[in-house]
Amino acid sequence: MTREIRAEGVRVLAHHAPEAPTGLMLKEMRGGKPWRIRYYRRDSAASRLSTSDIDESLIAAAGVVHLTGITAALGPGPLGTLDHVIELARAAGTLVSFNVNHRATLWSPQEASPVLARLAAAADVLFAGPEEAPLLLGRDPASPRSSRARNWRTRSPRPARARW
């Protein structure tokens, strides 16, 4: 996988964990549309992510650190790593971007909501789909996008740019 990503011109810094499988997501298609999505991430290498995997100098040198809610869903180690990266980015003045990426098959909305809301509140740039905004806001998914954004600005301790 790293070879293919490097072939696209991306600098890849990766730890190899031969004893842990690579996480996998499969989309089942019916009638040309996604019908069901299955995740195989239990005990994956990503689920073993820890703060010791993070190079502080890379975070400090970055213009933007982009994080995803999928990482938070993988377990306490990956969630703690996200928190650590946010702390490092704040200390270095690095912009933090966060995509909610809620995956109901990885964790329930009840489990995800407080964690994702906390991570989103720490972001400078926030990406959330209309179906994810209620997890952050405790609002009806049918509420207008403009009211979601206003509600987010009043709840977030940091001024963030939000895309709903």
C-alpha atoms as a PDB file:
ATOM      1  CA  MET A   1       0.000   0.000   0.000  1.00  0.00           C
ATOM      2  CA  THR A   2       2.757   2.457   0.879  1.00  0.00           C
ATOM      3  CA  ARG A   3       4.435   1.773  -2.472  1.00  0.00           C
ATOM      4  CA  GLU A   4       1.241   2.733  -4.331  1.00  0.00           C
ATOM      5  CA  ILE A   5       0.771   5.914  -2.315  1.00  0.00           C
ATOM      6  CA  ARG A   6       4.409   6.910  -2.825  1.00  0.00           C
ATOM      7  CA  ALA A   7       3.959   6.329  -6.563  1.00  0.00           C
ATOM      8  CA  GLU A   8       1.392   9.148  -6.458  1.00  0.00           C
ATOM      9  CA  GLY A   9       4.044  11.528  -5.113  1.00  0.00           C
ATOM     10  CA  VAL A  10       2.966  11.420  -1.473  1.00  0.00           C
ATOM     11  CA  ARG A  11       5.605  11.371   1.245  1.00  0.00           C
ATOM     12  CA  VAL A  12       4.746   8.335   3.372  1.00  0.00           C
ATOM     13  CA  LEU A  13       6.003   7.865   6.917  1.00  0.00           C
ATOM     14  CA  ALA A  14       4.678   4.515   8.025  1.00  0.00           C
ATOM     15  CA  HIS A  15       5.289   2.037  10.807  1.00  0.00           C
ATOM     16  CA  HIS A  16       4.908  -1.577   9.789  1.00  0.00           C
ATOM     17  CA  ALA A  17       3.202  -3.979  12.186  1.00  0.00           C
ATOM     18  CA  PRO A  18       3.473  -7.402  10.546  1.00  0.00           C
ATOM     19  CA  GLU A  19       1.578  -9.029  13.424  1.00  0.00           C
ATOM     20  CA  ALA A  20      -1.489  -6.800  12.854  1.00  0.00           C
ATOM     21  CA  PRO A  21      -3.708  -6.838   9.774  1.00  0.00           C
ATOM     22  CA  THR A  22      -4.368  -3.797   7.637  1.00  0.00           C
ATOM     23  CA  GLY A  23      -7.876  -2.418   8.238  1.00  0.00           C
ATOM     24  CA  LEU A  24     -10.306  -2.976   5.429  1.00  0.00           C
ATOM     25  CA  MET A  25     -13.574  -1.413   4.290  1.00  0.00           C
ATOM     26  CA  LEU A  26     -15.781  -3.094   1.707  1.00  0.00           C
ATOM     27  CA  LYS A  27     -18.735  -1.477  -0.063  1.00  0.00           C
ATOM     28  CA  GLU A  28     -21.424  -3.801  -1.335  1.00  0.00           C
ATOM     29  CA  MET A  29     -23.100  -2.331  -4.390  1.00  0.00           C
ATOM     30  CA  ARG A  30     -26.677  -3.019  -5.475  1.00  0.00           C
ATOM     31  CA  GLY A  31     -28.124  -1.364  -8.540  1.00  0.00           C
ATOM     32  CA  GLY A  32     -24.983   0.735  -8.912  1.00  0.00           C
ATOM     33  CA  LYS A  33     -25.368   2.271  -5.434  1.00  0.00           C
ATOM     34  CA  PRO A  34     -23.695   1.475  -2.125  1.00  0.00           C
ATOM     35  CA  TRP A  35     -25.954  -0.914  -0.271  1.00  0.00           C
ATOM     36  CA  ARG A  36     -23.942  -1.987   2.732  1.00  0.00           C
ATOM     37  CA  ILE A  37     -20.526  -1.097   4.062  1.00  0.00           C
ATOM     38  CA  ARG A  38     -18.499  -3.533   6.136  1.00  0.00           C
ATOM     39  CA  TYR A  39     -15.480  -2.614   8.213  1.00  0.00           C
ATOM     40  CA  TYR A  40     -12.792  -5.077   9.221  1.00  0.00           C
ATOM     41  CA  ARG A  41     -10.699  -3.029  11.618  1.00  0.00           C
ATOM     42  CA  ARG A  42     -10.715  -5.064  14.824  1.00  0.00           C
ATOM     43  CA  ASP A  43      -7.125  -5.526  16.026  1.00  0.00           C
ATOM     44  CA  SER A  44      -5.856  -3.761  12.900  1.00  0.00           C
ATOM     45  CA  ALA A  45      -2.539  -1.951  12.893  1.00  0.00           C
ATOM     46  CA  ALA A  46      -4.416   1.367  13.088  1.00  0.00           C
ATOM     47  CA  SER A  47      -6.245   0.240  16.225  1.00  0.00           C
ATOM     48  CA  ARG A  48      -2.821  -0.006  17.887  1.00  0.00           C
ATOM     49  CA  LEU A  49      -1.927   3.611  17.152  1.00  0.00           C
ATOM     50  CA  SER A  50      -0.396   5.318  20.177  1.00  0.00           C
ATOM     51  CA  THR A  51       1.238   8.605  21.099  1.00  0.00           C
ATOM     52  CA  SER A  52       4.669   6.975  20.690  1.00  0.00           C
ATOM     53  CA  ASP A  53       3.934   6.705  16.939  1.00  0.00           C
ATOM     54  CA  ILE A  54       3.822  10.495  16.571  1.00  0.00           C
ATOM     55  CA  ASP A  55       6.863  12.537  15.601  1.00  0.00           C
ATOM     56  CA  GLU A  56       6.435  15.905  17.304  1.00  0.00           C
ATOM     57  CA  SER A  57       8.754  17.636  14.838  1.00  0.00           C
ATOM     58  CA  LEU A  58       6.522  16.635  11.912  1.00  0.00           C
ATOM     59  CA  ILE A  59       3.466  18.139  13.601  1.00  0.00           C
ATOM     60  CA  ALA A  60       5.386  21.332  14.383  1.00  0.00           C
ATOM     61  CA  ALA A  61       6.607  21.628  10.785  1.00  0.00           C
ATOM     62  CA  ALA A  62       3.199  21.001   9.203  1.00  0.00           C
ATOM     63  CA  GLY A  63       1.001  23.791   7.913  1.00  0.00           C
ATOM     64  CA  VAL A  64      -2.132  21.749   8.638  1.00  0.00           C
ATOM     65  CA  VAL A  65      -2.798  18.543  10.544  1.00  0.00           C
ATOM     66  CA  HIS A  66      -5.916  16.775   9.263  1.00  0.00           C
ATOM     67  CA  LEU A  67      -7.662  14.355  11.623  1.00  0.00           C
ATOM     68  CA  THR A  68     -10.660  12.072  11.226  1.00  0.00           C
ATOM     69  CA  GLY A  69     -13.331  10.704  13.521  1.00  0.00           C
ATOM     70  CA  ILE A  70     -12.697   7.221  12.149  1.00  0.00           C
ATOM     71  CA  THR A  71      -9.423   7.148  14.083  1.00  0.00           C
ATOM     72  CA  ALA A  72     -11.280   8.036  17.289  1.00  0.00           C
ATOM     73  CA  ALA A  73     -13.649   5.104  16.746  1.00  0.00           C
ATOM     74  CA  LEU A  74     -10.814   2.573  16.619  1.00  0.00           C
ATOM     75  CA  GLY A  75     -10.220   2.542  20.368  1.00  0.00           C
ATOM     76  CA  PRO A  76      -8.741   4.343  23.352  1.00  0.00           C
ATOM     77  CA  GLY A  77      -5.170   4.319  22.005  1.00  0.00           C
ATOM     78  CA  PRO A  78      -6.037   5.980  18.706  1.00  0.00           C
ATOM     79  CA  LEU A  79      -8.347   8.462  20.469  1.00  0.00           C
ATOM     80  CA  GLY A  80      -5.581   9.386  22.911  1.00  0.00           C
ATOM     81  CA  THR A  81      -3.265   9.834  19.947  1.00  0.00           C
ATOM     82  CA  LEU A  82      -5.685  12.309  18.360  1.00  0.00           C
ATOM     83  CA  ASP A  83      -5.785  14.284  21.610  1.00  0.00           C
ATOM     84  CA  HIS A  84      -1.983  14.247  21.738  1.00  0.00           C
ATOM     85  CA  VAL A  85      -1.684  15.458  18.133  1.00  0.00           C
ATOM     86  CA  ILE A  86      -4.126  18.302  18.847  1.00  0.00           C
ATOM     87  CA  GLU A  87      -2.041  19.356  21.873  1.00  0.00           C
ATOM     88  CA  LEU A  88       1.160  19.264  19.805  1.00  0.00           C
ATOM     89  CA  ALA A  89      -0.452  21.230  16.979  1.00  0.00           C
ATOM     90  CA  ARG A  90      -1.757  23.889  19.370  1.00  0.00           C
ATOM     91  CA  ALA A  91       1.674  24.275  20.973  1.00  0.00           C
ATOM     92  CA  ALA A  92       3.298  24.632  17.537  1.00  0.00           C
ATOM     93  CA  GLY A  93       0.654  26.949  16.065  1.00  0.00           C
ATOM     94  CA  THR A  94      -0.273  24.327  13.467  1.00  0.00           C
ATOM     95  CA  LEU A  95      -3.769  24.514  12.005  1.00  0.00           C
ATOM     96  CA  VAL A  96      -6.025  21.578  12.978  1.00  0.00           C
ATOM     97  CA  SER A  97      -8.536  20.272  10.448  1.00  0.00           C
ATOM     98  CA  PHE A  98     -11.118  17.669  11.523  1.00  0.00           C
ATOM     99  CA  ASN A  99     -13.518  15.597   9.433  1.00  0.00           C
ATOM    100  CA  VAL A 100     -16.209  14.029  11.624  1.00  0.00           C
ATOM    101  CA  ASN A 101     -16.481  10.900   9.423  1.00  0.00           C
ATOM    102  CA  HIS A 102     -18.924   9.177  11.783  1.00  0.00           C
ATOM    103  CA  ARG A 103     -19.226   5.479  10.970  1.00  0.00           C
ATOM    104  CA  ALA A 104     -22.205   3.946  12.773  1.00  0.00           C
ATOM    105  CA  THR A 105     -20.840   0.468  12.172  1.00  0.00           C
ATOM    106  CA  LEU A 106     -17.758   1.335  14.244  1.00  0.00           C
ATOM    107  CA  TRP A 107     -19.571   2.977  17.181  1.00  0.00           C
ATOM    108  CA  SER A 108     -23.041   4.103  18.128  1.00  0.00           C
ATOM    109  CA  PRO A 109     -24.175   7.725  17.913  1.00  0.00           C
ATOM    110  CA  GLN A 110     -24.454   7.748  21.711  1.00  0.00           C
ATOM    111  CA  GLU A 111     -20.805   6.719  22.083  1.00  0.00           C
ATOM    112  CA  ALA A 112     -19.572   8.902  19.248  1.00  0.00           C
ATOM    113  CA  SER A 113     -21.430  12.149  19.913  1.00  0.00           C
ATOM    114  CA  PRO A 114     -19.521  13.482  22.958  1.00  0.00           C
ATOM    115  CA  VAL A 115     -16.144  12.404  21.587  1.00  0.00           C
ATOM    116  CA  LEU A 116     -16.699  13.821  18.109  1.00  0.00           C
ATOM    117  CA  ALA A 117     -18.128  17.055  19.530  1.00  0.00           C
ATOM    118  CA  ARG A 118     -15.035  17.480  21.731  1.00  0.00           C
ATOM    119  CA  LEU A 119     -12.650  16.841  18.834  1.00  0.00           C
ATOM    120  CA  ALA A 120     -14.631  19.135  16.532  1.00  0.00           C
ATOM    121  CA  ALA A 121     -14.510  21.906  19.129  1.00  0.00           C
ATOM    122  CA  ALA A 122     -10.707  21.700  19.078  1.00  0.00           C
ATOM    123  CA  ALA A 123     -10.529  22.142  15.287  1.00  0.00           C
ATOM    124  CA  ASP A 124      -9.769  25.269  13.312  1.00  0.00           C
ATOM    125  CA  VAL A 125     -11.424  23.778  10.227  1.00  0.00           C
ATOM    126  CA  LEU A 126     -14.357  21.390  10.548  1.00  0.00           C
ATOM    127  CA  PHE A 127     -15.933  19.078   7.961  1.00  0.00           C
ATOM    128  CA  ALA A 128     -19.267  17.477   8.809  1.00  0.00           C
ATOM    129  CA  GLY A 129     -22.025  16.170   6.590  1.00  0.00           C
ATOM    130  CA  PRO A 130     -25.629  17.151   7.241  1.00  0.00           C
ATOM    131  CA  GLU A 131     -26.248  13.765   8.841  1.00  0.00           C
ATOM    132  CA  GLU A 132     -23.260  14.248  11.173  1.00  0.00           C
ATOM    133  CA  ALA A 133     -24.006  17.766  12.397  1.00  0.00           C
ATOM    134  CA  PRO A 134     -26.661  16.576  14.882  1.00  0.00           C
ATOM    135  CA  LEU A 135     -23.982  14.467  16.601  1.00  0.00           C
ATOM    136  CA  LEU A 136     -22.084  17.669  17.302  1.00  0.00           C
ATOM    137  CA  LEU A 137     -25.032  19.912  18.024  1.00  0.00           C
ATOM    138  CA  GLY A 138     -27.751  17.774  19.532  1.00  0.00           C
ATOM    139  CA  ARG A 139     -30.091  19.163  16.866  1.00  0.00           C
ATOM    140  CA  ASP A 140     -32.630  17.753  14.458  1.00  0.00           C
ATOM    141  CA  PRO A 141     -30.940  16.663  11.184  1.00  0.00           C
ATOM    142  CA  ALA A 142     -33.721  18.477   9.298  1.00  0.00           C
ATOM    143  CA  SER A 143     -32.750  21.872  10.757  1.00  0.00           C
ATOM    144  CA  PRO A 144     -31.457  24.384   8.206  1.00  0.00           C
ATOM    145  CA  ARG A 145     -27.706  24.372   7.634  1.00  0.00           C
ATOM    146  CA  SER A 146     -27.434  28.060   8.519  1.00  0.00           C
ATOM    147  CA  SER A 147     -28.901  27.425  11.972  1.00  0.00           C
ATOM    148  CA  ARG A 148     -26.465  24.519  12.470  1.00  0.00           C
ATOM    149  CA  ALA A 149     -23.528  26.795  11.723  1.00  0.00           C
ATOM    150  CA  ARG A 150     -24.841  29.524  14.052  1.00  0.00           C
ATOM    151  CA  ASN A 151     -25.422  26.928  16.773  1.00  0.00           C
ATOM    152  CA  TRP A 152     -21.904  25.545  16.318  1.00  0.00           C
ATOM    153  CA  ARG A 153     -20.331  28.995  16.588  1.00  0.00           C
ATOM    154  CA  THR A 154     -22.097  29.575  19.903  1.00  0.00           C
ATOM    155  CA  ARG A 155     -21.046  26.170  21.305  1.00  0.00           C
ATOM    156  CA  SER A 156     -17.468  25.893  20.103  1.00  0.00           C
ATOM    157  CA  PRO A 157     -14.789  27.370  22.361  1.00  0.00           C
ATOM    158  CA  ARG A 158     -12.648  27.974  19.262  1.00  0.00           C
ATOM    159  CA  PRO A 159     -13.703  29.958  16.211  1.00  0.00           C
ATOM    160  CA  ALA A 160     -13.744  27.322  13.471  1.00  0.00           C
ATOM    161  CA  ARG A 161     -14.658  27.313   9.818  1.00  0.00           C
ATOM    162  CA  ALA A 162     -17.353  24.696   9.365  1.00  0.00           C
ATOM    163  CA  ARG A 163     -18.568  22.975   6.204  1.00  0.00           C
ATOM    164  CA  TRP A 164     -21.935  21.247   6.607  1.00  0.00           C
END
